[in-house]
Amino acid sequence: MPVPSPNLYPDFNTVRLSHVEFTVKNLAASRAFWVDTLGLQISGEEPGALYLRAMEERGHHCVVLRQGDKPTANVLGFKVWDEADLDRAEAWFKAKGRPTSWIDRPYQGRTLLTSDLFGVPLEFYARMDRLPPIHQKYALYKGVKPLRIDHFNTFTPDVDASVAFWNDMGFRVTEYTEDEDSGRLWAAWMHRKGGVHDMAFTNGLGPRLHHTAFWVPTPLNIIDLLDLMATTGYVANIERGPGRHGISNAFFLYILDPDGHRIEIYCSDYQTVDPDLEPIKWDLKDPQRQTLWGAPAPRSWFEHGSLFAGLEPREAVLKAQPIIAP
Amino acid sequence: MPVPSPNLYPDFNTVRLSHVEFTVKNLAASRAFWVDTLGLQISGEEPGALYLRAMEERGHHCVVLRQGDKPTANVLGFKVWDEADLDRAEAWFKAKGRPTSWIDRPYQGRTLLTSDLFGVPLEFYARMDRLPPIHQKYALYKGVKPLRIDHFNTFTPDVDASVAFWNDMGFRVTEYTEDEDSGRLWAAWMHRKGGVHDMAFTNGLGPRLHHTAFWVPTPLNIIDLLDLMATTGYVANIERGPGRHGISNAFFLYILDPDGHRIEIYCSDYQTVDPDLEPIKWDLKDPQRQTLWGAPAPRSWFEHGSLFAGLEPREAVLKAQPIIAP
Amino acid sequence: MPVPSPNLYPDFNTVRLSHVEFTVKNLAASRAFWVDTLGLQISGEEPGALYLRAMEERGHHCVVLRQGDKPTANVLGFKVWDEADLDRAEAWFKAKGRPTSWIDRPYQGRTLLTSDLFGVPLEFYARMDRLPPIHQKYALYKGVKPLRIDHFNTFTPDVDASVAFWNDMGFRVTEYTEDEDSGRLWAAWMHRKGGVHDMAFTNGLGPRLHHTAFWVPTPLNIIDLLDLMATTGYVANIERGPGRHGISNAFFLYILDPDGHRIEIYCSDYQTVDPDLEPIKWDLKDPQRQTLWGAPAPRSWFEHGSLFAGLEPREAVLKAQPIIAP
Amino acid sequence: MPVPSPNLYPDFNTVRLSHVEFTVKNLAASRAFWVDTLGLQISGEEPGALYLRAMEERGHHCVVLRQGDKPTANVLGFKVWDEADLDRAEAWFKAKGRPTSWIDRPYQGRTLLTSDLFGVPLEFYARMDRLPPIHQKYALYKGVKPLRIDHFNTFTPDVDASVAFWNDMGFRVTEYTEDEDSGRLWAAWMHRKGGVHDMAFTNGLGPRLHHTAFWVPTPLNIIDLLDLMATTGYVANIERGPGRHGISNAFFLYILDPDGHRIEIYCSDYQTVDPDLEPIKWDLKDPQRQTLWGAPAPRSWFEHGSLFAGLEPREAVLKAQPIIAP
């Protein structure tokens, strides 16, 4: 089995994924999509930037949209347990030979900027401004009624290497796809917060951001979003779904924002807090791992991703082919 | 507009579609599918045949499965208001030059066997054995929790001709697809009972039965069926969906029984009892008419259908092509 | 059995219930409730009056709200098949000794004003202005996403007499509650359009309007409305539910508008188009007829109703007591 | 504020609640309820005892039913991170003056038996037999489709004292009800696993077990269970709901098993993994804390609970009265 043993006592305690910053070309168009259609709430606004949060979040932001020339994913944000964890994180990344710096981010406390083994830009903080709860302000619920950011999924040129690195950070593999021919990992799902994943890796030209996922209460919210997008000019932004993943067992929909940043709407995965939770293995040749109900994903879903700002992706080490819709 | 004016005062009063009889090659396999997986209830059983009803139906059967060598659709059944309507129906079909005969059907009263202009075998009755209600016997609900048979959809070689014939019978068009180039009908949906359709016609090699639909309460029942079929050996029987039709606005799933008889699981269309309800027109070039959310149907969905017993299908008059998944 | 045989060949053809007019004391408050909270669409507006329709309706209005001093239900509207049915309706009501007159109603064609045996004000029309479909304009869906008006429920001083009168009009009983001691009807549900009811009667000080019901797609829409009302100042307007009725098998919620006009939000009853559909009998002593899950209704639900304009209610003939929440 | 500061660095790491053992008087009746109606899966069976698990659990059991003379709750089980945590737990409980012993439990590794400050019997383990996943074996899903045990709720004679004790163990308060008159806690919800609670305390004659909760995917599963129980002889076992709690924001139903052990069916609370999550305060006089939609709970809900085996409950220190249905 190619999955490393979980590191149950990591050097620093990452609580969960927290936020992502995107560069978008037209902030007004992005606002129409993210706020008026998806239903995220504006928690901060400054010239050229919008800060958004989902309905049950109390941290200030889970998405930052920043106006710019080229659509990129700029940084993936994570929350750690306390300030001491931040210092231990700095030491850990330095020991791995990664660049580290302390940066100022609006609404965040002390923030460590660094990157993973392939250069994926990461930031860690312990404290972010807290906002009053809005999860019972039902008049604010709109669109897909997004409750919280759920996970990132990235293309990586070497899934085995990425998993080894993140496993050392304390992320635990819950499910994985193995290329039976090479015995190598094709994809892996890794968590900190007790769901199927905070972070996932898929073999491909990378690093690139495959998607950012938001959690919704039921499949009917996803159906509502499809109806809304289909009749408000966004039908071409619907890429894949709805369906149920074999992996994670979640009900899903994939859509693209106006700049092509992919978003997954996601519900009904399972609880993974047990430290002895056995990872579930899938075969790359099993189409039900993608969609339990059998329908393969479209080609774009395997090929398109957001570039990380300032990072040139590399060819994947694994050349096996996924099953693609004909 | 190619849709004829509705005949609001037809010669006989058809209440609704009622039932279909299929020949199946392996009755045990069909029972595993229709009863154990879909959740229809057995209301009658005789050597080589099963009678089924859905949960809110009080008529004896909506499906008859009959063991045989070649999978066919044998007859489409309709219920008329009273015995006098049966006699008027006989006169009407005779006047149209169609063959008519009075036949014995188990559990049915006096039954008229005839056929439509292209030979689609039809039977009409006024009274069928009534069974006690089971719609509140929730311990019986299984599978997709089918509530009632909802409609038939057939390939016909000439939609305009079929619509004219059925319109004379009092079936009213609710929605239709026009081939803008020829000005002819590509497809039409016609009702008696107050939903979008009891009977629909699509251009194609025909007559053949495209599908038989069953009504369920919510999209979540359809998701439950998908999960069940996907994990009990029926993943290859899932053909299309889930999705929302532009036409009818219904949430749908298409599946195939073990003999390839296509079944639609269907919910959430709309009420059409107003005699002045204006038909909704769709353009053949609009992919949202098929799936509001944009995904085109697979090729099989346009090509495969059940043969009617003893009826050789003819080429369609219209050669236009629908939009098919690449 | 106290239910009369259905009149399958009535003198005139009523298609369905159509609309209700209410007097409200504060039109702005009513608009906040009916439009902004429930989600009905404004289809007409004039000084002192609002016309509303639900999402799948194409007739101009299902509710008229008219500013006035005293909250009343002014008239219950019904649609008949054609103009000749209107004339036959006039003759029928005259023959029953009821007053009739032809009135002008905005957006409606020729309209017959009359009343039932106890004076319930009724209007009948064949043609109402038709509006373009909005059932696929999903950006307009709000609140409980009301799809269509579904039925009226009224207190009557003599259910047997009311049922006899409406049965003659061609309304067919689908379910009824019998007071076993007296052998008389306690309540009855009667339909024209193919659901459990267009019109229902309950024993009580009457005539008064008990409630007007709107159809929604799923129980989750009702839960959404509860969450919204509970957090926007309308918690005291929630009267009963959510629950499932034994009678009709529908999932329900009862709420009160700012003037105390009761509204039922309703889904998932069953199809009743068969002319030989056997009525289902319930015993007045069976609490599950009210709520299948056992919880009795609050006292207000049995006692409160809207007065009909200009009509003094009478004592009920039947003094039996329903089961009331302690 | 009466809530103590969270102990973010507890002496031992409790992962989550794990299981409960009940004594039941008729194991066959309990099986009909827990297995055939609720839908829990039998994972172990021995003379006089049944072991059950929910659909997404991989630990061997979440409920143990043991035949006996007197219905009691025998022990509440919790899972700790590793074996060293078990030893640290032993030391911690000894230091608190609580009795401790190491016991043998079938299917569990080394198990520490102890009790909380008021004698609530507790057991802790690090390893339990792991079973293959069944969360994608959809043919097994029945009843309410229970996914996992979610939390315990107990009556305690002194909520402040219980919260202080469990807070020291590392359980963090997410929501609480304050009696404004005395400034004392009326109730508190405390978690380890990242939901609103693993353990809750309510003022009352105690310790007694108020209820054990199971997580389900959507409110529709709860509606399905209500329909099933209402029509299979369990209508009297439905105690309260369905509704939405103000506290926790969860959709709920309360039912009683054949011995009166109360079960909550629960969905849609929120994620609480942030260590700086601010507890939400509710006023004892606010009826929306109980039911967001306004309906108060029945008296039985405040008064009835399961006795813990061998433990005599004491009077509560706080005499304030909750709001009870009239």
PDB file of N, CA, C and O in Angstrom, chain A residues 146-163:
ATOM      1  N   PRO A 146     -24.463  28.476   0.891  1.00  0.00           N
ATOM      2  CA  PRO A 146     -23.178  27.866   1.273  1.00  0.00           C
ATOM      3  C   PRO A 146     -22.949  28.001   2.771  1.00  0.00           C
ATOM      4  O   PRO A 146     -23.060  29.091   3.315  1.00  0.00           O
ATOM      5  N   LEU A 147     -22.619  26.906   3.433  1.00  0.00           N
ATOM      6  CA  LEU A 147     -22.433  26.956   4.883  1.00  0.00           C
ATOM      7  C   LEU A 147     -20.989  27.199   5.281  1.00  0.00           C
ATOM      8  O   LEU A 147     -20.719  27.909   6.226  1.00  0.00           O
ATOM      9  N   ARG A 148     -20.038  26.565   4.562  1.00  0.00           N
ATOM     10  CA  ARG A 148     -18.633  26.764   4.939  1.00  0.00           C
ATOM     11  C   ARG A 148     -17.744  26.289   3.807  1.00  0.00           C
ATOM     12  O   ARG A 148     -18.136  25.448   2.993  1.00  0.00           O
ATOM     13  N   ILE A 149     -16.544  26.829   3.767  1.00  0.00           N
ATOM     14  CA  ILE A 149     -15.541  26.292   2.861  1.00  0.00           C
ATOM     15  C   ILE A 149     -15.223  24.888   3.358  1.00  0.00           C
ATOM     16  O   ILE A 149     -15.179  24.629   4.563  1.00  0.00           O
ATOM     17  N   ASP A 150     -15.048  23.956   2.415  1.00  0.00           N
ATOM     18  CA  ASP A 150     -14.837  22.575   2.867  1.00  0.00           C
ATOM     19  C   ASP A 150     -13.450  22.024   2.556  1.00  0.00           C
ATOM     20  O   ASP A 150     -12.860  21.360   3.383  1.00  0.00           O
ATOM     21  N   HIS A 151     -12.966  22.256   1.331  1.00  0.00           N
ATOM     22  CA  HIS A 151     -11.646  21.696   1.005  1.00  0.00           C
ATOM     23  C   HIS A 151     -11.077  22.307  -0.266  1.00  0.00           C
ATOM     24  O   HIS A 151     -11.779  22.955  -1.037  1.00  0.00           O
ATOM     25  N   PHE A 152      -9.767  22.080  -0.446  1.00  0.00           N
ATOM     26  CA  PHE A 152      -9.069  22.378  -1.699  1.00  0.00           C
ATOM     27  C   PHE A 152      -8.732  21.064  -2.388  1.00  0.00           C
ATOM     28  O   PHE A 152      -8.470  20.053  -1.728  1.00  0.00           O
ATOM     29  N   ASN A 153      -8.690  21.122  -3.713  1.00  0.00           N
ATOM     30  CA  ASN A 153      -8.189  19.975  -4.477  1.00  0.00           C
ATOM     31  C   ASN A 153      -7.203  20.530  -5.505  1.00  0.00           C
ATOM     32  O   ASN A 153      -7.508  21.507  -6.194  1.00  0.00           O
ATOM     33  N   THR A 154      -6.013  19.927  -5.560  1.00  0.00           N
ATOM     34  CA  THR A 154      -4.951  20.454  -6.425  1.00  0.00           C
ATOM     35  C   THR A 154      -4.389  19.373  -7.347  1.00  0.00           C
ATOM     36  O   THR A 154      -4.355  18.195  -6.995  1.00  0.00           O
ATOM     37  N   PHE A 155      -4.011  19.802  -8.538  1.00  0.00           N
ATOM     38  CA  PHE A 155      -3.166  18.952  -9.382  1.00  0.00           C
ATOM     39  C   PHE A 155      -1.743  19.014  -8.834  1.00  0.00           C
ATOM     40  O   PHE A 155      -1.236  20.103  -8.499  1.00  0.00           O
ATOM     41  N   THR A 156      -1.098  17.867  -8.786  1.00  0.00           N
ATOM     42  CA  THR A 156       0.310  17.860  -8.402  1.00  0.00           C
ATOM     43  C   THR A 156       1.053  16.961  -9.387  1.00  0.00           C
ATOM     44  O   THR A 156       0.495  15.965  -9.863  1.00  0.00           O
ATOM     45  N   PRO A 157       2.306  17.289  -9.670  1.00  0.00           N
ATOM     46  CA  PRO A 157       3.048  16.446 -10.621  1.00  0.00           C
ATOM     47  C   PRO A 157       3.454  15.105 -10.000  1.00  0.00           C
ATOM     48  O   PRO A 157       3.837  14.200 -10.743  1.00  0.00           O
ATOM     49  N   ASP A 158       3.370  14.978  -8.679  1.00  0.00           N
ATOM     50  CA  ASP A 158       3.808  13.733  -8.041  1.00  0.00           C
ATOM     51  C   ASP A 158       2.990  13.549  -6.764  1.00  0.00           C
ATOM     52  O   ASP A 158       3.308  14.107  -5.714  1.00  0.00           O
ATOM     53  N   VAL A 159       1.935  12.756  -6.878  1.00  0.00           N
ATOM     54  CA  VAL A 159       1.018  12.609  -5.748  1.00  0.00           C
ATOM     55  C   VAL A 159       1.739  11.951  -4.572  1.00  0.00           C
ATOM     56  O   VAL A 159       1.586  12.371  -3.421  1.00  0.00           O
ATOM     57  N   ASP A 160       2.552  10.940  -4.823  1.00  0.00           N
ATOM     58  CA  ASP A 160       3.271  10.280  -3.718  1.00  0.00           C
ATOM     59  C   ASP A 160       4.099  11.284  -2.933  1.00  0.00           C
ATOM     60  O   ASP A 160       4.081  11.278  -1.690  1.00  0.00           O
ATOM     61  N   ALA A 161       4.796  12.154  -3.640  1.00  0.00           N
ATOM     62  CA  ALA A 161       5.652  13.128  -2.952  1.00  0.00           C
ATOM     63  C   ALA A 161       4.811  14.141  -2.175  1.00  0.00           C
ATOM     64  O   ALA A 161       5.138  14.495  -1.040  1.00  0.00           O
ATOM     65  N   SER A 162       3.719  14.615  -2.778  1.00  0.00           N
ATOM     66  CA  SER A 162       2.855  15.570  -2.074  1.00  0.00           C
ATOM     67  C   SER A 162       2.246  14.946  -0.828  1.00  0.00           C
ATOM     68  O   SER A 162       2.190  15.569   0.239  1.00  0.00           O
ATOM     69  N   VAL A 163       1.782  13.711  -0.958  1.00  0.00           N
ATOM     70  CA  VAL A 163       1.161  13.056   0.193  1.00  0.00           C
ATOM     71  C   VAL A 163       2.180  12.861   1.315  1.00  0.00           C
ATOM     72  O   VAL A 163       1.878  13.076   2.498  1.00  0.00           O
TER      73      VAL A 163
END
